[in-house]
């Protein structure tokens, strides 16, 4: 199995630009999670989907962030417009079941907003 | 504040020694999980312990859970240089199934 795939691995952009991060979960997994990791705040859950439906988006920082899961094999996290404080590593993870289950993490996308 | 708080923040030991990391949390949980993160990589699941379990083993890993104290510990025995990484506990609260809250992590350095 290829594991969770994220792209791009690195993204450098200027403030105000739109950024789209992509994730392909492990085939057959029903839940998908987006996290953000920074030195200051650690690992934060932004949003998670179960069977392609957003279940909890309470961690999404503000309206500039949006996430979609159009089908079971693809999800995007979009930031528009981006700001320097959005600089972080963004992880996607997937799991077989919605809860009480192992989460499998992708390698992350390191985002730098100048 | 975050559900899981870990202690110590950093730990440095010699190869062959045991490493113990602790995690405390605030609310009732369904389960507690430990993850490892190597520098520049994603997190890797190590072990899951359910709220009705007190101890679990996996290879050189031993995890304990004390729900009365709302705490857990991860013991790595006979450490190796390859165990150098950050270790995170994550809890799934009773009231919020599906959502894992991660601690700030313990950075472990194992010197050869």
Tab-separated table of C-alpha atoms in Angstrom, chain A residues 9 33 35 37 40-43 45 48 56 58 91 98-103 105-107, chain B residues 2 30-31 33 35 37 40-43 45 48 50 88 92 96-100 102 104:
chain	number	residue	atom	x	y	z
A	9	UNK	CA	5.696	18.321	-0.146
A	33	UNK	CA	-8.200	14.190	8.975
A	35	UNK	CA	-3.843	18.635	10.951
A	37	UNK	CA	1.749	21.440	13.186
A	40	UNK	CA	4.076	27.205	19.100
A	41	UNK	CA	0.782	25.299	18.981
A	42	UNK	CA	1.866	21.726	18.364
A	43	UNK	CA	-0.384	19.436	16.349
A	45	UNK	CA	-6.835	19.021	14.204
A	48	UNK	CA	-12.160	15.611	9.693
A	56	UNK	CA	-16.071	18.443	12.782
A	58	UNK	CA	-14.256	23.432	14.710
A	91	UNK	CA	-0.625	16.719	7.669
A	98	UNK	CA	-14.349	7.075	12.440
A	99	UNK	CA	-13.150	6.508	15.955
A	100	UNK	CA	-11.118	4.265	18.208
A	101	UNK	CA	-8.769	3.463	15.404
A	102	UNK	CA	-5.242	4.018	14.244
A	103	UNK	CA	-4.620	7.071	12.126
A	105	UNK	CA	-0.317	10.046	8.543
A	106	UNK	CA	1.029	11.356	5.283
A	107	UNK	CA	4.499	12.928	5.021
B	2	UNK	CA	-4.671	20.663	24.940
B	30	UNK	CA	-12.315	6.295	24.953
B	31	UNK	CA	-8.689	5.471	24.311
B	33	UNK	CA	-2.672	6.399	21.605
B	35	UNK	CA	2.687	8.121	18.084
B	37	UNK	CA	7.523	11.353	14.698
B	40	UNK	CA	10.741	15.971	9.014
B	41	UNK	CA	8.314	13.064	8.740
B	42	UNK	CA	4.696	12.276	9.509
B	43	UNK	CA	3.512	10.604	12.678
B	45	UNK	CA	1.161	4.999	15.264
B	48	UNK	CA	-3.438	2.142	21.367
B	50	UNK	CA	-8.451	1.514	25.590
B	88	UNK	CA	3.197	12.134	21.223
B	92	UNK	CA	-9.988	10.424	22.034
B	96	UNK	CA	-15.935	13.676	20.948
B	97	UNK	CA	-15.393	10.331	19.266
B	98	UNK	CA	-13.278	10.512	16.189
B	99	UNK	CA	-11.273	13.518	17.274
B	100	UNK	CA	-7.764	12.944	18.606
B	102	UNK	CA	-2.355	15.476	20.706
B	104	UNK	CA	3.072	18.692	22.777
